[in-house]
Amino acid sequence: VMNAMQRDSSLKYGMVTMCIGTGMGAAGIFERV
């Protein structure tokens, strides 16, 4: 996600999701400042 945001300067936000299993998960949102 960070590499894509560096390559394309028009991207302001990026999001990642992670599946841990057994119904758990995590997400992160990044903003270019």
Short mmCIF file of C-alpha atoms in Angstrom, two decimals:
data_model
loop_
_atom_site.label_atom_id
_atom_site.label_comp_id
_atom_site.label_asym_id
_atom_site.label_seq_id
_atom_site.Cartn_x
_atom_site.Cartn_y
_atom_site.Cartn_z
CA VAL A 1 0.00 0.00 0.00
CA MET A 2 2.77 2.43 0.90
CA ASN A 3 4.62 1.70 -2.37
CA ALA A 4 1.45 2.32 -4.39
CA MET A 5 0.88 5.61 -2.57
CA GLN A 6 4.47 6.67 -3.30
CA ARG A 7 4.16 5.78 -7.00
CA ASP A 8 0.80 7.52 -7.54
CA SER A 9 0.75 10.97 -5.95
CA SER A 10 -3.00 11.33 -6.62
CA LEU A 11 -3.77 8.69 -3.97
CA LYS A 12 -4.67 10.26 -0.63
CA TYR A 13 -5.88 7.19 1.28
CA GLY A 14 -4.83 3.55 1.42
CA MET A 15 -6.45 0.62 3.21
CA VAL A 16 -5.23 -2.85 4.18
CA THR A 17 -7.21 -5.73 5.65
CA MET A 18 -5.95 -8.87 7.37
CA CYS A 19 -7.82 -12.10 8.09
CA ILE A 20 -6.51 -13.78 11.23
CA GLY A 21 -8.97 -16.69 11.32
CA THR A 22 -11.77 -17.84 13.62
CA GLY A 23 -13.75 -14.67 12.92
CA MET A 24 -11.01 -12.21 13.84
CA GLY A 25 -9.52 -9.60 11.57
CA ALA A 26 -7.83 -6.24 11.46
CA ALA A 27 -7.80 -3.23 9.15
CA GLY A 28 -5.64 -0.16 8.73
CA ILE A 29 -6.28 3.10 6.91
CA PHE A 30 -3.38 5.34 5.90
CA GLU A 31 -3.64 8.99 4.86
CA ARG A 32 -1.06 10.93 2.90
CA VAL A 33 -0.28 14.16 4.75
#
